[in-house]
mmCIF file of N, CA and C in Angstrom:
data_model
loop_
_atom_site.group_PDB
_atom_site.id
_atom_site.type_symbol
_atom_site.label_atom_id
_atom_site.label_comp_id
_atom_site.label_asym_id
_atom_site.label_seq_id
_atom_site.Cartn_x
_atom_site.Cartn_y
_atom_site.Cartn_z
ATOM 1 N N MET A 1 31.192 -18.078 18.226
ATOM 2 C CA MET A 1 32.149 -16.965 18.649
ATOM 3 C C MET A 1 31.808 -15.776 17.869
ATOM 4 N N ILE A 2 31.767 -14.612 18.553
ATOM 5 C CA ILE A 2 31.489 -13.287 17.861
ATOM 6 C C ILE A 2 32.655 -12.659 17.362
ATOM 7 N N TYR A 3 32.430 -11.701 16.531
ATOM 8 C CA TYR A 3 33.477 -10.950 15.879
ATOM 9 C C TYR A 3 34.564 -10.512 16.879
ATOM 10 N N ALA A 4 34.154 -9.803 17.954
ATOM 11 C CA ALA A 4 35.127 -9.179 18.912
ATOM 12 C C ALA A 4 36.006 -10.343 19.622
ATOM 13 N N ASP A 5 35.391 -11.493 19.838
ATOM 14 C CA ASP A 5 36.109 -12.628 20.459
ATOM 15 C C ASP A 5 37.237 -13.139 19.517
ATOM 16 N N ILE A 6 36.767 -13.253 18.186
ATOM 17 C CA ILE A 6 37.597 -13.792 17.144
ATOM 18 C C ILE A 6 38.764 -12.778 17.012
ATOM 19 N N LEU A 7 38.559 -11.562 16.932
ATOM 20 C CA LEU A 7 39.662 -10.490 16.759
ATOM 21 C C LEU A 7 40.515 -10.500 17.944
ATOM 22 N N LYS A 8 40.011 -10.546 19.165
ATOM 23 C CA LYS A 8 40.811 -10.596 20.321
ATOM 24 C C LYS A 8 41.722 -11.827 20.404
ATOM 25 N N LYS A 9 41.243 -13.002 20.079
ATOM 26 C CA LYS A 9 42.038 -14.219 20.096
ATOM 27 C C LYS A 9 43.137 -14.074 19.046
ATOM 28 N N VAL A 10 42.844 -13.649 17.820
ATOM 29 C CA VAL A 10 43.856 -13.545 16.715
ATOM 30 C C VAL A 10 44.974 -12.562 17.173
ATOM 31 N N LYS A 11 44.593 -11.437 17.715
ATOM 32 C CA LYS A 11 45.573 -10.382 18.041
ATOM 33 C C LYS A 11 46.389 -10.865 19.211
ATOM 34 N N SER A 12 45.924 -11.707 20.078
ATOM 35 C CA SER A 12 46.655 -12.045 21.256
ATOM 36 C C SER A 12 47.578 -13.357 21.040
ATOM 37 N N ASP A 13 47.326 -14.169 19.927
ATOM 38 C CA ASP A 13 48.079 -15.305 19.736
ATOM 39 C C ASP A 13 49.480 -14.989 19.250
ATOM 40 N N LEU A 14 50.433 -15.295 20.123
ATOM 41 C CA LEU A 14 51.959 -14.944 19.661
ATOM 42 C C LEU A 14 52.417 -15.703 18.441
ATOM 43 N N GLU A 15 51.727 -16.880 18.021
ATOM 44 C CA GLU A 15 52.173 -17.569 16.790
ATOM 45 C C GLU A 15 51.732 -16.820 15.638
ATOM 46 N N LEU A 16 50.740 -15.795 15.704
ATOM 47 C CA LEU A 16 50.229 -15.017 14.565
ATOM 48 C C LEU A 16 50.888 -13.616 14.522
ATOM 49 N N MET A 17 51.953 -13.442 15.261
ATOM 50 C CA MET A 17 52.582 -12.068 15.242
ATOM 51 C C MET A 17 52.974 -11.831 13.679
ATOM 52 N N ASP A 18 53.445 -12.681 12.894
ATOM 53 C CA ASP A 18 53.756 -12.419 11.504
ATOM 54 C C ASP A 18 52.548 -12.106 10.670
ATOM 55 N N LEU A 19 51.435 -12.710 11.019
ATOM 56 C CA LEU A 19 50.247 -12.350 10.402
ATOM 57 C C LEU A 19 49.833 -10.928 10.638
ATOM 58 N N GLY A 20 49.953 -10.415 11.820
ATOM 59 C CA GLY A 20 49.620 -9.144 12.227
ATOM 60 C C GLY A 20 50.418 -8.134 11.552
ATOM 61 N N GLU A 21 51.618 -8.410 11.114
ATOM 62 C CA GLU A 21 52.516 -7.468 10.467
ATOM 63 C C GLU A 21 52.057 -7.433 8.882
ATOM 64 N N ASN A 22 51.384 -8.399 8.355
ATOM 65 C CA ASN A 22 51.022 -8.465 6.999
ATOM 66 C C ASN A 22 49.585 -7.925 6.856
ATOM 67 N N VAL A 23 48.889 -7.617 7.849
ATOM 68 C CA VAL A 23 47.398 -7.230 7.758
ATOM 69 C C VAL A 23 47.393 -5.885 7.368
ATOM 70 N N SER A 24 46.694 -5.501 6.227
ATOM 71 C CA SER A 24 46.543 -4.177 5.835
ATOM 72 C C SER A 24 45.239 -3.508 6.336
ATOM 73 N N ARG A 25 44.316 -4.415 6.603
ATOM 74 C CA ARG A 25 42.985 -3.788 6.876
ATOM 75 C C ARG A 25 42.131 -4.928 7.599
ATOM 76 N N ILE A 26 41.424 -4.495 8.670
ATOM 77 C CA ILE A 26 40.485 -5.399 9.347
ATOM 78 C C ILE A 26 39.122 -4.820 9.285
ATOM 79 N N ARG A 27 38.159 -5.711 8.724
ATOM 80 C CA ARG A 27 36.707 -5.069 8.671
ATOM 81 C C ARG A 27 35.755 -6.193 8.699
ATOM 82 N N ARG A 28 34.595 -5.768 8.748
ATOM 83 C CA ARG A 28 33.425 -6.820 8.741
ATOM 84 C C ARG A 28 32.888 -7.145 7.298
ATOM 85 N N SER A 29 32.567 -8.299 7.100
ATOM 86 C CA SER A 29 31.951 -8.681 5.729
ATOM 87 C C SER A 29 30.488 -8.230 5.727
ATOM 88 N N GLN A 30 29.756 -8.340 4.786
ATOM 89 C CA GLN A 30 28.349 -7.912 4.774
ATOM 90 C C GLN A 30 27.558 -8.886 5.612
ATOM 91 N N LYS A 31 28.048 -10.092 5.852
ATOM 92 C CA LYS A 31 27.365 -11.018 6.847
ATOM 93 C C LYS A 31 27.714 -10.809 8.230
ATOM 94 N N GLY A 32 28.687 -9.891 8.498
ATOM 95 C CA GLY A 32 29.148 -9.621 9.843
ATOM 96 C C GLY A 32 30.358 -10.342 10.257
ATOM 97 N N ASP A 33 30.974 -11.178 9.367
ATOM 98 C CA ASP A 33 32.128 -11.960 9.606
ATOM 99 C C ASP A 33 33.304 -11.033 9.789
ATOM 100 N N LEU A 34 34.367 -11.547 10.351
ATOM 101 C CA LEU A 34 35.657 -10.744 10.458
ATOM 102 C C LEU A 34 36.443 -11.096 9.140
ATOM 103 N N MET A 35 36.981 -10.006 8.580
ATOM 104 C CA MET A 35 37.830 -10.108 7.294
ATOM 105 C C MET A 35 39.143 -9.470 7.565
ATOM 106 N N LEU A 36 40.216 -10.153 7.207
ATOM 107 C CA LEU A 36 41.568 -9.631 7.311
ATOM 108 C C LEU A 36 42.046 -9.466 5.988
ATOM 109 N N GLU A 37 42.394 -8.226 5.596
ATOM 110 C CA GLU A 37 42.879 -8.019 4.206
ATOM 111 C C GLU A 37 44.413 -7.919 4.347
ATOM 112 N N LEU A 38 45.157 -8.782 3.564
ATOM 113 C CA LEU A 38 46.665 -8.794 3.709
ATOM 114 C C LEU A 38 47.363 -8.019 2.753
ATOM 115 N N LYS A 39 48.493 -7.535 3.098
ATOM 116 C CA LYS A 39 49.384 -6.835 2.210
ATOM 117 C C LYS A 39 49.985 -7.817 1.175
ATOM 118 N N LYS A 40 50.415 -7.424 0.084
ATOM 119 C CA LYS A 40 51.217 -8.172 -0.892
ATOM 120 C C LYS A 40 52.648 -8.202 -0.344
ATOM 121 N N SER A 41 53.011 -9.382 -0.010
ATOM 122 C CA SER A 41 54.493 -9.460 0.521
ATOM 123 C C SER A 41 55.200 -10.600 -0.173
ATOM 124 N N PRO A 42 56.431 -10.349 -0.635
ATOM 125 C CA PRO A 42 57.131 -11.406 -1.265
ATOM 126 C C PRO A 42 57.411 -12.662 -0.370
ATOM 127 N N GLY A 43 57.029 -13.722 -0.937
ATOM 128 C CA GLY A 43 57.296 -14.987 -0.210
ATOM 129 C C GLY A 43 56.091 -15.316 0.835
ATOM 130 N N LYS A 44 55.244 -14.457 0.937
ATOM 131 C CA LYS A 44 54.060 -14.648 1.867
ATOM 132 C C LYS A 44 52.679 -14.856 0.953
ATOM 133 N N THR A 45 52.003 -15.823 1.262
ATOM 134 C CA THR A 45 50.823 -16.046 0.699
ATOM 135 C C THR A 45 49.680 -16.390 1.572
ATOM 136 N N VAL A 46 48.403 -16.198 1.216
ATOM 137 C CA VAL A 46 47.377 -16.396 2.085
ATOM 138 C C VAL A 46 47.400 -17.925 2.631
ATOM 139 N N GLU A 47 47.843 -18.732 1.856
ATOM 140 C CA GLU A 47 47.914 -20.095 2.311
ATOM 141 C C GLU A 47 48.841 -20.327 3.503
ATOM 142 N N ASN A 48 49.911 -19.481 3.487
ATOM 143 C CA ASN A 48 50.883 -19.506 4.651
ATOM 144 C C ASN A 48 50.143 -19.197 6.063
ATOM 145 N N PHE A 49 49.332 -18.170 5.945
ATOM 146 C CA PHE A 49 48.672 -17.844 7.082
ATOM 147 C C PHE A 49 47.376 -18.687 7.456
ATOM 148 N N LEU A 50 46.639 -19.242 6.517
ATOM 149 C CA LEU A 50 45.565 -19.879 6.639
ATOM 150 C C LEU A 50 45.678 -21.062 7.625
ATOM 151 N N GLY A 51 46.673 -21.870 7.641
ATOM 152 C CA GLY A 51 46.746 -22.999 8.547
ATOM 153 C C GLY A 51 46.933 -22.465 9.991
ATOM 154 N N GLU A 52 47.809 -21.373 10.199
ATOM 155 C CA GLU A 52 48.102 -20.819 11.338
ATOM 156 C C GLU A 52 46.787 -20.295 12.084
ATOM 157 N N VAL A 53 46.025 -19.566 11.361
ATOM 158 C CA VAL A 53 44.686 -19.122 11.965
ATOM 159 C C VAL A 53 43.786 -20.093 12.272
ATOM 160 N N GLU A 54 43.675 -21.267 11.463
ATOM 161 C CA GLU A 54 42.876 -22.410 11.625
ATOM 162 C C GLU A 54 43.261 -23.038 12.975
ATOM 163 N N LYS A 55 44.511 -23.130 13.183
ATOM 164 C CA LYS A 55 45.138 -23.870 14.359
ATOM 165 C C LYS A 55 44.787 -23.018 15.605
ATOM 166 N N SER A 56 44.919 -21.833 15.525
ATOM 167 C CA SER A 56 44.727 -20.828 16.582
ATOM 168 C C SER A 56 43.140 -20.832 17.078
ATOM 169 N N LEU A 57 42.377 -20.760 16.070
ATOM 170 C CA LEU A 57 40.852 -20.648 16.368
ATOM 171 C C LEU A 57 40.186 -22.077 16.671
ATOM 172 N N GLY A 58 40.879 -23.029 16.006
ATOM 173 C CA GLY A 58 40.356 -24.408 16.299
ATOM 174 C C GLY A 58 38.891 -24.537 15.629
ATOM 175 N N GLU A 59 38.093 -25.213 16.358
ATOM 176 C CA GLU A 59 36.630 -25.432 15.905
ATOM 177 C C GLU A 59 35.765 -24.292 16.130
ATOM 178 N N GLU A 60 36.248 -23.257 16.781
ATOM 179 C CA GLU A 60 35.415 -22.140 17.168
ATOM 180 C C GLU A 60 34.943 -21.256 16.114
ATOM 181 N N ALA A 61 35.549 -21.302 14.908
ATOM 182 C CA ALA A 61 35.325 -20.502 13.819
ATOM 183 C C ALA A 61 35.776 -21.080 12.510
ATOM 184 N N GLN A 62 35.006 -20.862 11.495
ATOM 185 C CA GLN A 62 35.364 -21.311 10.082
ATOM 186 C C GLN A 62 36.373 -20.285 9.473
ATOM 187 N N VAL A 63 37.446 -20.846 8.995
ATOM 188 C CA VAL A 63 38.482 -19.984 8.403
ATOM 189 C C VAL A 63 38.552 -20.274 6.871
ATOM 190 N N ARG A 64 38.394 -19.305 6.000
ATOM 191 C CA ARG A 64 38.571 -19.503 4.588
ATOM 192 C C ARG A 64 39.441 -18.374 3.889
ATOM 193 N N ALA A 65 39.855 -18.635 2.787
ATOM 194 C CA ALA A 65 40.657 -17.604 2.054
ATOM 195 C C ALA A 65 39.883 -17.244 0.805
ATOM 196 N N ARG A 66 39.792 -15.966 0.591
ATOM 197 C CA ARG A 66 39.134 -15.528 -0.751
ATOM 198 C C ARG A 66 40.260 -14.785 -1.535
ATOM 199 N N LYS A 67 40.156 -15.089 -2.818
ATOM 200 C CA LYS A 67 41.152 -14.509 -3.779
ATOM 201 C C LYS A 67 40.374 -13.948 -4.834
ATOM 202 N N GLN A 68 41.032 -12.951 -5.505
ATOM 203 C CA GLN A 68 40.410 -12.323 -6.697
ATOM 204 C C GLN A 68 40.754 -13.255 -7.869
ATOM 205 N N GLU A 69 39.725 -13.327 -8.739
ATOM 206 C CA GLU A 69 39.904 -14.190 -9.899
ATOM 207 C C GLU A 69 39.114 -13.633 -10.990
ATOM 208 N N LEU A 70 39.623 -13.853 -12.243
ATOM 209 C CA LEU A 70 38.860 -13.387 -13.434
ATOM 210 C C LEU A 70 38.344 -14.543 -14.255
ATOM 211 N N VAL A 71 37.063 -14.577 -14.661
ATOM 212 C CA VAL A 71 36.510 -15.662 -15.356
ATOM 213 C C VAL A 71 36.175 -15.122 -16.746
ATOM 214 N N ILE A 72 36.759 -15.914 -17.738
ATOM 215 C CA ILE A 72 36.435 -15.573 -19.250
ATOM 216 C C ILE A 72 35.711 -16.611 -19.840
ATOM 217 N N GLU A 73 34.506 -16.318 -20.284
ATOM 218 C CA GLU A 73 33.721 -17.363 -21.131
ATOM 219 C C GLU A 73 33.951 -17.241 -22.517
ATOM 220 N N CYS A 74 34.307 -18.272 -23.092
ATOM 221 C CA CYS A 74 34.509 -18.389 -24.538
ATOM 222 C C CYS A 74 33.421 -19.131 -25.313
ATOM 223 N N LYS A 75 32.784 -18.509 -26.197
ATOM 224 C CA LYS A 75 31.630 -19.004 -26.784
ATOM 225 C C LYS A 75 31.887 -19.355 -28.332
ATOM 226 N N ASP A 76 31.213 -20.223 -28.944
ATOM 227 C CA ASP A 76 31.281 -20.401 -30.333
ATOM 228 C C ASP A 76 32.638 -20.708 -31.011
ATOM 229 N N ILE A 77 33.387 -21.589 -30.182
ATOM 230 C CA ILE A 77 34.756 -21.919 -30.637
ATOM 231 C C ILE A 77 34.797 -23.307 -31.280
ATOM 232 N N ASP A 78 35.803 -23.494 -32.123
ATOM 233 C CA ASP A 78 35.836 -24.720 -32.890
ATOM 234 C C ASP A 78 36.146 -25.904 -31.959
ATOM 235 N N GLU A 79 35.908 -27.134 -32.310
ATOM 236 C CA GLU A 79 36.090 -28.337 -31.580
ATOM 237 C C GLU A 79 37.619 -28.543 -31.568
ATOM 238 N N ILE A 80 38.412 -28.037 -32.515
ATOM 239 C CA ILE A 80 39.780 -28.377 -32.655
ATOM 240 C C ILE A 80 40.613 -27.313 -31.839
ATOM 241 N N THR A 81 40.025 -26.268 -31.217
ATOM 242 C CA THR A 81 40.736 -25.300 -30.520
ATOM 243 C C THR A 81 41.222 -25.800 -29.217
ATOM 244 N N THR A 82 42.435 -25.617 -28.882
ATOM 245 C CA THR A 82 43.004 -26.172 -27.646
ATOM 246 C C THR A 82 42.997 -25.035 -26.637
ATOM 247 N N LYS A 83 43.236 -25.412 -25.289
ATOM 248 C CA LYS A 83 43.202 -24.302 -24.293
ATOM 249 C C LYS A 83 44.407 -23.514 -24.447
ATOM 250 N N GLU A 84 45.518 -24.082 -25.053
ATOM 251 C CA GLU A 84 46.679 -23.238 -25.312
ATOM 252 C C GLU A 84 46.377 -22.175 -26.311
ATOM 253 N N ASP A 85 45.623 -22.556 -27.393
ATOM 254 C CA ASP A 85 45.128 -21.567 -28.350
ATOM 255 C C ASP A 85 44.417 -20.397 -27.636
ATOM 256 N N ILE A 86 43.392 -20.829 -26.827
ATOM 257 C CA ILE A 86 42.672 -19.747 -26.134
ATOM 258 C C ILE A 86 43.491 -18.925 -25.269
ATOM 259 N N ARG A 87 44.375 -19.504 -24.471
ATOM 260 C CA ARG A 87 45.214 -18.758 -23.523
ATOM 261 C C ARG A 87 46.173 -17.730 -24.469
ATOM 262 N N ASP A 88 46.613 -18.240 -25.489
ATOM 263 C CA ASP A 88 47.473 -17.319 -26.366
ATOM 264 C C ASP A 88 46.710 -16.198 -26.901
ATOM 265 N N ALA A 89 45.546 -16.433 -27.364
ATOM 266 C CA ALA A 89 44.687 -15.440 -27.893
ATOM 267 C C ALA A 89 44.307 -14.477 -26.908
ATOM 268 N N VAL A 90 43.894 -14.827 -25.675
ATOM 269 C CA VAL A 90 43.535 -13.913 -24.592
ATOM 270 C C VAL A 90 44.804 -13.086 -24.169
ATOM 271 N N MET A 91 45.835 -13.719 -23.960
ATOM 272 C CA MET A 91 47.072 -13.074 -23.563
ATOM 273 C C MET A 91 47.430 -11.999 -24.638
ATOM 274 N N THR A 92 47.409 -12.340 -25.856
ATOM 275 C CA THR A 92 47.757 -11.372 -27.069
ATOM 276 C C THR A 92 46.871 -10.211 -26.972
ATOM 277 N N THR A 93 45.493 -10.490 -26.789
ATOM 278 C CA THR A 93 44.515 -9.336 -26.838
ATOM 279 C C THR A 93 44.672 -8.435 -25.663
ATOM 280 N N TRP A 94 44.927 -8.926 -24.516
ATOM 281 C CA TRP A 94 45.085 -8.124 -23.278
ATOM 282 C C TRP A 94 46.308 -7.358 -23.323
ATOM 283 N N LEU A 95 47.428 -8.068 -23.778
ATOM 284 C CA LEU A 95 48.705 -7.256 -23.903
ATOM 285 C C LEU A 95 48.591 -6.135 -24.843
ATOM 286 N N ALA A 96 48.064 -6.378 -26.003
ATOM 287 C CA ALA A 96 47.890 -5.420 -27.044
ATOM 288 C C ALA A 96 47.027 -4.283 -26.488
ATOM 289 N N ARG A 97 45.969 -4.528 -25.757
ATOM 290 C CA ARG A 97 45.121 -3.600 -25.137
ATOM 291 C C ARG A 97 45.842 -2.681 -24.163
ATOM 292 N N PHE A 98 46.643 -3.250 -23.341
ATOM 293 C CA PHE A 98 47.545 -2.490 -22.392
ATOM 294 C C PHE A 98 48.516 -1.505 -23.171
ATOM 295 N N ARG A 99 49.185 -2.150 -24.209
ATOM 296 C CA ARG A 99 50.161 -1.277 -24.965
ATOM 297 C C ARG A 99 49.477 -0.137 -25.701
ATOM 298 N N ASN A 100 48.400 -0.462 -26.287
ATOM 299 C CA ASN A 100 47.652 0.592 -27.103
ATOM 300 C C ASN A 100 46.943 1.799 -26.065
ATOM 301 N N GLN A 101 46.606 1.369 -25.003
ATOM 302 C CA GLN A 101 45.838 2.271 -24.127
ATOM 303 C C GLN A 101 46.848 3.187 -23.322
ATOM 304 N N GLY A 102 48.086 2.722 -23.229
ATOM 305 C CA GLY A 102 48.947 3.541 -22.326
ATOM 306 C C GLY A 102 48.755 3.068 -20.971
ATOM 307 N N THR A 103 49.419 3.575 -20.066
ATOM 308 C CA THR A 103 49.371 2.951 -18.634
ATOM 309 C C THR A 103 48.192 3.620 -17.903
ATOM 310 N N GLU A 104 48.085 4.895 -17.936
ATOM 311 C CA GLU A 104 47.132 5.558 -17.138
ATOM 312 C C GLU A 104 45.637 5.585 -17.831
ATOM 313 N N GLU A 105 45.672 5.767 -19.107
ATOM 314 C CA GLU A 105 44.355 5.865 -19.773
ATOM 315 C C GLU A 105 43.613 4.494 -19.843
ATOM 316 N N GLY A 106 44.410 3.437 -19.993
ATOM 317 C CA GLY A 106 43.772 2.105 -20.121
ATOM 318 C C GLY A 106 43.339 1.464 -18.741
ATOM 319 N N ILE A 107 44.108 1.950 -17.749
ATOM 320 C CA ILE A 107 43.800 1.263 -16.503
ATOM 321 C C ILE A 107 43.337 2.365 -15.442
ATOM 322 N N ARG A 108 42.158 2.009 -14.725
ATOM 323 C CA ARG A 108 41.696 2.906 -13.719
ATOM 324 C C ARG A 108 41.635 2.036 -12.512
ATOM 325 N N ARG A 109 41.452 2.759 -11.333
ATOM 326 C CA ARG A 109 41.398 1.949 -10.023
ATOM 327 C C ARG A 109 39.897 1.986 -9.599
ATOM 328 N N HIS A 110 39.416 0.923 -9.168
ATOM 329 C CA HIS A 110 38.150 0.870 -8.399
ATOM 330 C C HIS A 110 38.272 1.495 -7.082
ATOM 331 N N ALA A 111 37.275 1.736 -6.362
ATOM 332 C CA ALA A 111 37.256 2.360 -5.088
ATOM 333 C C ALA A 111 38.028 1.534 -4.118
ATOM 334 N N ASN A 112 38.010 0.066 -4.406
ATOM 335 C CA ASN A 112 38.801 -0.749 -3.422
ATOM 336 C C ASN A 112 40.256 -0.923 -3.898
ATOM 337 N N GLY A 113 40.733 -0.104 -4.875
ATOM 338 C CA GLY A 113 42.105 -0.147 -5.270
ATOM 339 C C GLY A 113 42.487 -1.210 -6.310
ATOM 340 N N ASN A 114 41.596 -1.924 -6.647
ATOM 341 C CA ASN A 114 41.908 -2.989 -7.701
ATOM 342 C C ASN A 114 41.974 -2.281 -9.182
ATOM 343 N N PRO A 115 42.863 -2.838 -10.052
ATOM 344 C CA PRO A 115 42.842 -2.171 -11.279
ATOM 345 C C PRO A 115 41.661 -2.491 -12.199
ATOM 346 N N LYS A 116 41.238 -1.720 -13.147
ATOM 347 C CA LYS A 116 40.093 -1.947 -14.055
ATOM 348 C C LYS A 116 40.536 -1.425 -15.391
ATOM 349 N N LEU A 117 40.298 -2.263 -16.442
ATOM 350 C CA LEU A 117 40.664 -1.907 -17.847
ATOM 351 C C LEU A 117 39.454 -1.131 -18.246
ATOM 352 N N THR A 118 39.826 -0.038 -19.002
ATOM 353 C CA THR A 118 38.742 0.892 -19.626
ATOM 354 C C THR A 118 38.923 0.986 -21.121
ATOM 355 N N ASN A 119 37.962 1.284 -21.778
ATOM 356 C CA ASN A 119 38.025 1.438 -23.224
ATOM 357 C C ASN A 119 38.572 2.728 -23.601
#
């Protein structure tokens, strides 16, 4: 199934009307796949819509959700350090950085609108 066919099917499915109201942007991925970017809505998550889209498209297309995540690698820590210790240290450091930098000076926006911490 090609991009245009998938888009037409998703737009015409009456069960996906709620999805249509929550789409902020429709675009192609680098591989040419259809990407729907959703608005942040209270009570609505990607998982809510994932099953509906899979049901609508069936076996004709692969449906997956992408989320932003942050990976922090901790090196040279003691064997007795717990994950709670690491979580607390990371949270304390990031919160202090936000407070010390102020709201606008410490946070900038990428071209895609996502926040970025700056020094």
